Coordinates of C-alpha atoms in Angstrom, one line a residue:
X795 CA 76.9 113.5 -107.8
X796 CA 78.0 109.7 -107.1
X797 CA 75.6 106.6 -107.3
X798 CA 75.4 106.5 -104.0
X799 CA 73.9 109.8 -104.2
X800 CA 71.8 108.9 -106.7
X801 CA 70.3 106.2 -104.8
X802 CA 69.7 108.5 -102.1
X803 CA 67.7 110.4 -104.3
X804 CA 65.8 107.6 -105.6
X805 CA 64.9 106.6 -102.0
X806 CA 63.7 110.0 -101.2
X807 CA 61.6 109.9 -103.7
X808 CA 60.2 106.7 -103.0
X809 CA 59.5 108.2 -99.6
X810 CA 57.6 111.3 -100.7
X811 CA 55.4 109.1 -102.8
X812 CA 54.4 107.6 -99.7
X813 CA 53.5 111.0 -98.1
X814 CA 52.2 112.3 -101.3
X815 CA 49.3 109.2 -101.1
X816 CA 48.4 109.7 -97.2
X817 CA 48.5 113.3 -98.0
X818 CA 51.2 114.1 -95.7
X819 CA 53.8 115.6 -98.1
X820 CA 54.9 115.6 -101.6
X821 CA 51.8 117.0 -104.0
X822 CA 49.0 114.3 -102.5
X823 CA 47.5 111.7 -104.3
X824 CA 47.2 114.4 -107.6
X825 CA 50.8 115.3 -108.1
X826 CA 49.2 119.0 -109.6
X827 CA 51.8 121.4 -110.4
X828 CA 50.8 123.7 -107.6
X829 CA 51.8 121.1 -105.3
X830 CA 48.1 121.2 -103.2
X831 CA 47.4 118.2 -102.0
X832 CA 44.1 116.6 -103.1
X833 CA 42.5 113.6 -103.3
X834 CA 42.2 112.2 -106.5
X835 CA 43.4 113.4 -110.0
X836 CA 41.1 115.4 -111.9
X837 CA 41.4 118.2 -114.9
X838 CA 39.3 120.2 -112.7
X839 CA 42.1 120.5 -110.3
X840 CA 44.3 121.6 -113.3
X841 CA 41.9 124.0 -114.7
X842 CA 41.7 125.4 -111.1
X843 CA 45.3 126.5 -111.4
X844 CA 45.2 128.7 -114.5
X845 CA 46.8 128.0 -117.7
X846 CA 50.3 127.4 -118.2
X847 CA 52.8 129.8 -116.3
X848 CA 55.3 132.5 -118.2
X849 CA 58.3 132.9 -116.2
X850 CA 57.4 136.6 -115.4
X851 CA 59.5 136.4 -112.5
X852 CA 62.4 136.1 -114.7
X853 CA 64.4 138.7 -116.5
X854 CA 63.3 139.4 -119.9
X855 CA 65.6 137.2 -122.6
X856 CA 67.4 137.8 -125.8
X857 CA 66.3 136.4 -128.9
X858 CA 65.7 132.3 -128.5
X859 CA 68.7 130.1 -129.1
X860 CA 68.9 128.6 -132.6
X861 CA 66.4 126.4 -133.3
X862 CA 66.3 123.0 -132.2
X863 CA 66.6 120.0 -134.3
X864 CA 63.0 118.6 -133.0
X865 CA 60.9 121.7 -133.0
X866 CA 57.8 119.8 -133.8
X867 CA 55.9 117.5 -131.5
X868 CA 57.3 114.6 -133.7
X869 CA 61.1 114.3 -133.1
X870 CA 60.9 111.5 -136.1
X871 CA 58.1 113.3 -138.4
X872 CA 56.4 110.0 -137.9
X873 CA 53.6 109.6 -135.5
X874 CA 53.7 107.8 -132.4
X875 CA 56.2 107.3 -129.8
X876 CA 60.1 106.6 -129.3
X877 CA 60.6 103.9 -126.7
X878 CA 64.1 103.7 -125.3
X879 CA 66.0 103.3 -121.5
X880 CA 68.3 104.0 -119.1
X881 CA 70.7 100.7 -119.4
X882 CA 73.3 99.5 -116.5
X883 CA 72.6 95.6 -116.0
X884 CA 74.6 93.7 -113.6
X885 CA 77.3 92.0 -114.7
X886 CA 76.9 93.6 -118.5
X887 CA 78.6 96.4 -120.0
X888 CA 76.2 98.5 -122.4
X889 CA 77.0 97.3 -125.5
X890 CA 75.8 93.7 -123.6
X891 CA 73.0 95.3 -122.4
X892 CA 71.7 96.6 -125.9
X893 CA 72.3 93.1 -127.1
X894 CA 70.2 91.5 -124.4
X895 CA 67.4 93.6 -125.0
X896 CA 67.7 93.6 -128.7
X897 CA 67.4 89.7 -128.6
X898 CA 64.3 90.5 -126.1
X899 CA 62.4 92.7 -128.0
X900 CA 63.6 91.9 -131.4
X901 CA 64.3 95.9 -132.2
X902 CA 66.9 99.0 -131.0
X903 CA 66.3 101.4 -128.2
X904 CA 65.1 104.4 -130.1
X905 CA 66.3 106.3 -126.9
X906 CA 69.5 105.1 -125.0
X907 CA 69.8 107.3 -121.9
X908 CA 73.2 108.3 -120.1
X909 CA 74.4 110.2 -117.0
X910 CA 77.4 112.8 -117.4
X911 CA 78.8 114.6 -114.6
X912 CA 78.4 118.4 -114.2
X913 CA 82.0 118.9 -114.3
X914 CA 83.8 115.7 -115.0
X915 CA 84.4 113.5 -117.6
X916 CA 82.3 114.1 -120.7
X917 CA 83.2 111.5 -123.5
X918 CA 83.8 112.6 -126.9
X919 CA 81.0 110.0 -128.5
X920 CA 79.2 106.7 -127.8
X921 CA 80.1 103.9 -129.8
X922 CA 77.8 101.4 -128.2
X923 CA 74.7 103.5 -129.1
X924 CA 73.3 102.5 -132.7
X925 CA 73.4 105.5 -135.2
X926 CA 69.4 104.9 -135.3
X927 CA 69.2 105.6 -131.8
X928 CA 69.2 109.0 -130.1
X929 CA 71.1 109.3 -127.4
X930 CA 69.7 111.2 -124.5
X931 CA 71.6 113.0 -122.2
X932 CA 70.9 113.8 -118.4
X933 CA 73.7 116.2 -117.4
X934 CA 73.7 116.9 -113.8
X935 CA 73.0 120.4 -112.5
X936 CA 75.3 122.5 -110.2
X937 CA 74.6 125.1 -107.6
X938 CA 72.9 128.3 -108.9
X939 CA 75.3 130.8 -107.6
X940 CA 78.2 129.5 -109.6
X941 CA 76.8 129.7 -112.8
X942 CA 74.8 132.9 -112.8
X943 CA 78.3 134.6 -112.0
X944 CA 79.9 133.4 -115.0
X945 CA 82.0 130.8 -113.0
X946 CA 81.1 128.0 -114.7
X947 CA 81.3 129.2 -118.1
X948 CA 84.6 127.2 -119.3
X949 CA 82.8 124.1 -118.1
X950 CA 79.7 124.9 -120.2
X951 CA 81.5 125.6 -123.4
X952 CA 83.8 122.6 -123.1
X953 CA 80.5 120.1 -122.6
X954 CA 78.4 121.9 -125.5
X955 CA 81.7 121.4 -127.7
X956 CA 81.4 117.9 -126.5
X957 CA 78.1 117.4 -127.5
X958 CA 78.4 118.8 -130.6
X959 CA 81.6 117.1 -131.8
X960 CA 79.2 113.9 -131.2
X961 CA 77.7 114.9 -134.7
X962 CA 74.6 113.2 -133.5
X963 CA 70.9 114.5 -132.4
X964 CA 71.0 114.3 -128.9
X965 CA 68.2 115.0 -125.9
X966 CA 69.7 116.7 -123.2
X967 CA 67.9 116.8 -119.6
X968 CA 70.1 119.3 -117.2
X969 CA 69.2 120.0 -113.9
X970 CA 66.2 117.5 -113.6
X971 CA 63.7 117.3 -110.6
X972 CA 64.8 120.6 -109.6
X973 CA 61.3 120.4 -107.9
X974 CA 62.4 117.9 -105.4
X975 CA 64.9 118.6 -102.7
X976 CA 67.4 115.7 -103.2
X977 CA 70.0 117.5 -105.7
X978 CA 72.3 120.6 -105.1
X979 CA 70.9 121.9 -107.7
X980 CA 67.3 121.9 -106.4
X981 CA 65.3 125.2 -105.8
X982 CA 65.1 123.9 -101.8
X983 CA 69.0 123.9 -101.6
X984 CA 69.4 127.2 -103.9
X985 CA 67.7 130.1 -102.1
X986 CA 63.9 128.9 -102.7
X987 CA 63.9 131.3 -106.0
X988 CA 62.7 129.3 -108.8
X989 CA 63.1 132.6 -111.0
X990 CA 67.1 131.9 -110.7
X991 CA 66.8 128.4 -112.0
X992 CA 65.1 130.1 -115.3
X993 CA 68.1 132.2 -115.3
X994 CA 70.5 129.6 -115.3
X995 CA 68.7 127.6 -117.7
X996 CA 68.5 130.4 -120.4
X997 CA 72.6 131.2 -119.8
X998 CA 73.3 127.3 -120.6
X999 CA 71.1 127.7 -123.6
X1000 CA 72.8 130.9 -124.6
X1001 CA 76.5 129.5 -124.5
X1002 CA 75.6 126.3 -126.2
X1003 CA 73.9 128.3 -128.8
X1004 CA 77.3 130.4 -129.1
X1005 CA 79.2 127.3 -129.5
X1006 CA 77.3 126.0 -132.2
X1007 CA 75.8 123.0 -130.6
X1008 CA 72.6 123.0 -132.8
X1009 CA 72.4 119.0 -132.9
X1010 CA 71.1 119.4 -129.0
X1011 CA 67.3 119.7 -127.9
X1012 CA 66.7 120.7 -124.8
X1013 CA 64.4 118.7 -122.1
X1014 CA 63.2 120.5 -119.3
X1015 CA 62.2 117.7 -116.8
X1016 CA 60.7 118.1 -113.4
X1017 CA 59.4 115.4 -110.7
X1018 CA 55.8 114.5 -111.0
X1019 CA 55.5 115.9 -107.4
X1020 CA 57.1 118.9 -105.7
X1021 CA 58.5 118.5 -102.1
X1022 CA 58.4 120.3 -100.0
X1023 CA 54.9 121.4 -101.4
X1024 CA 54.9 124.7 -100.6
X1025 CA 53.4 127.8 -103.0
X1026 CA 57.0 129.0 -104.1
X1027 CA 58.2 125.3 -105.3
X1028 CA 55.1 124.7 -107.9
X1029 CA 56.7 123.4 -110.7
X1030 CA 55.4 125.6 -113.6
X1031 CA 57.6 128.6 -111.7
X1032 CA 60.7 126.8 -112.8
X1033 CA 59.3 126.7 -116.4
X1034 CA 61.9 128.5 -118.7
X1035 CA 59.1 129.4 -121.4
X1036 CA 58.5 128.2 -124.3
X1037 CA 61.4 129.7 -126.6
X1038 CA 63.5 127.9 -124.2
X1039 CA 62.4 124.5 -123.8
X1040 CA 62.2 121.7 -126.8
X1041 CA 60.4 118.8 -124.6
X1042 CA 58.9 118.7 -121.0
X1043 CA 59.7 115.8 -119.3
X1044 CA 58.6 113.9 -116.4
X1045 CA 60.6 111.3 -113.5
X1046 CA 57.8 109.0 -112.2
X1047 CA 57.8 105.9 -110.5
X1048 CA 55.1 103.7 -108.9
X1049 CA 56.7 102.8 -105.8
X1050 CA 53.3 103.0 -103.9
X1051 CA 51.2 102.0 -106.5
X1052 CA 50.8 105.1 -108.5
X1053 CA 49.1 105.0 -111.9
X1054 CA 50.4 106.7 -115.0
X1055 CA 47.5 109.4 -114.8
X1056 CA 48.9 110.1 -111.6
X1057 CA 52.4 110.4 -111.9
X1058 CA 52.2 111.9 -115.6
X1059 CA 48.9 113.4 -116.2
X1060 CA 48.9 116.8 -114.4
X1061 CA 52.1 118.2 -116.1
X1062 CA 51.3 116.6 -119.4
X1063 CA 47.7 118.6 -119.6
X1064 CA 49.6 121.3 -118.5
X1065 CA 52.3 121.9 -121.2
X1066 CA 51.2 118.9 -123.9
X1067 CA 49.2 121.3 -126.2
X1068 CA 52.4 123.3 -126.7
X1069 CA 55.7 120.9 -126.5
X1070 CA 56.4 117.0 -126.7
X1071 CA 56.0 115.0 -123.6
X1072 CA 58.9 112.0 -122.8
X1073 CA 58.2 110.3 -119.6
X1074 CA 62.2 110.6 -119.2
X1075 CA 62.4 108.6 -116.2
X1076 CA 60.1 105.7 -115.1
X1077 CA 59.6 101.9 -114.1
X1078 CA 58.1 99.6 -111.9
X1079 CA 59.1 98.5 -108.4
X1080 CA 55.8 96.2 -107.6
X1081 CA 53.2 94.9 -110.0
X1082 CA 55.4 95.4 -112.8
X1083 CA 52.9 93.6 -115.7
X1084 CA 49.8 95.4 -114.3
X1085 CA 51.9 98.8 -114.5
X1086 CA 53.2 98.2 -117.7
X1087 CA 49.9 97.5 -119.3
X1088 CA 48.4 100.8 -117.8
X1089 CA 51.2 102.5 -118.9
X1090 CA 50.9 101.1 -122.4
X1091 CA 47.3 102.0 -122.7
X1092 CA 47.7 105.2 -121.0
X1093 CA 50.3 106.7 -123.3
X1094 CA 48.7 105.1 -126.3
X1095 CA 45.7 107.6 -125.7
X1096 CA 47.6 110.5 -124.5
X1097 CA 48.7 112.3 -127.7
X1098 CA 50.8 114.8 -126.3
X1099 CA 53.4 112.1 -125.0
X1100 CA 56.0 111.1 -127.6
X1101 CA 58.7 109.2 -125.9
X1102 CA 58.8 106.8 -122.8
X1103 CA 61.8 106.0 -121.6
X1104 CA 62.1 103.3 -118.9
X1105 CA 64.8 103.2 -115.9
X1106 CA 66.5 99.5 -116.5
X1107 CA 68.7 98.9 -114.3
X1108 CA 69.3 96.3 -111.0
X1109 CA 72.2 98.4 -109.7
X1110 CA 71.5 101.3 -108.9
X1111 CA 73.5 101.7 -105.6
X1112 CA 71.8 103.2 -102.5
X1113 CA 68.6 101.4 -103.2
X1114 CA 67.1 98.0 -103.3
X1115 CA 64.6 98.1 -106.3
X1116 CA 65.2 95.9 -109.2
X1117 CA 64.0 98.2 -112.1
X1118 CA 64.3 95.6 -114.4
X1119 CA 61.3 94.8 -116.6
X1120 CA 62.5 90.8 -116.9
X1121 CA 62.1 90.0 -113.3
X1122 CA 59.3 88.0 -114.1
X1123 CA 57.8 86.4 -117.2
X1124 CA 54.7 88.5 -116.8
X1125 CA 56.3 91.5 -116.4
X1126 CA 58.6 90.9 -119.5
X1127 CA 55.5 89.8 -122.0
X1128 CA 53.7 92.9 -120.9
X1129 CA 57.0 94.9 -121.9
X1130 CA 57.1 93.1 -125.4
X1131 CA 53.8 93.8 -126.1
X1132 CA 54.6 97.5 -126.1
X1133 CA 57.7 97.4 -127.5
X1134 CA 56.4 95.7 -130.5
X1135 CA 53.0 97.8 -130.5
X1136 CA 53.7 100.1 -133.8
X1137 CA 52.7 102.8 -131.9
X1138 CA 56.0 102.5 -129.7
X1139 CA 57.7 102.6 -132.9
X1140 CA 58.3 106.2 -133.8

């Protein structure tokens, strides 16, 4: 997937956000895991959906892979939230971008987010990422059939060995936003059978375990709302099971004024009692200072959320959005206040 395709996905998500607010598509104003449109978010909606679905549609699995280096709700053993970002600033290298943010926030990024292709170049190290930072890797997915038939095993083993050789803790986010219809690893593009996604996920984890990549923790990361909003595409149908997930991530942007509660509340309520939650992609595209302040408050009031990763770029091909938090003084001040809050310095 190239940068243009990523931009197209963002455009598609923007459209879904608008349709969700109008009740025409997505998951409605309340992005409930069932994909059922409702007018307002409420715990009662989630309760009607029942407890978090175990993947009974998937085949029984062998013993779970080796333990994650982050098995507890706090990845660091400290209370609070880790704050980081995906950084791609126009005219700057990653090192220069990190230096700019360090000067603005008086701190390192606790998490640095990078994107790696499925079967293209995967580096053997990230020298610009401080050792005090966690590396979060979004590893592109692929059509499921070529994984389930064993044809991709060599690729998977190669990536596992490279990530192991980095000799640092890594948060791995594979095949994200599978409940959308904009990537070729989505349910919509793979026979509308989420149970196969679960099989793929478990296969990947087993191969990583076989390669001894015990420095890798796995983030299962759906989009905040589903497209299409049909019963087969309910977000919980993609869940690989508690033994196979270390973190639950959520992607959500305020394309049309959605609140953090609307974007992140339903998935957090469903899984936050069992897994640490990471807001793996978020940013504001309008009224940035207000969104950042609301995000700051909502996360601080939601103990299940243990990490926030801002999508910090102004050069995303295929979209005209500027996701940087320093586009105006009020937004920068709001983000700086969040970054300097001791609760966000885990």
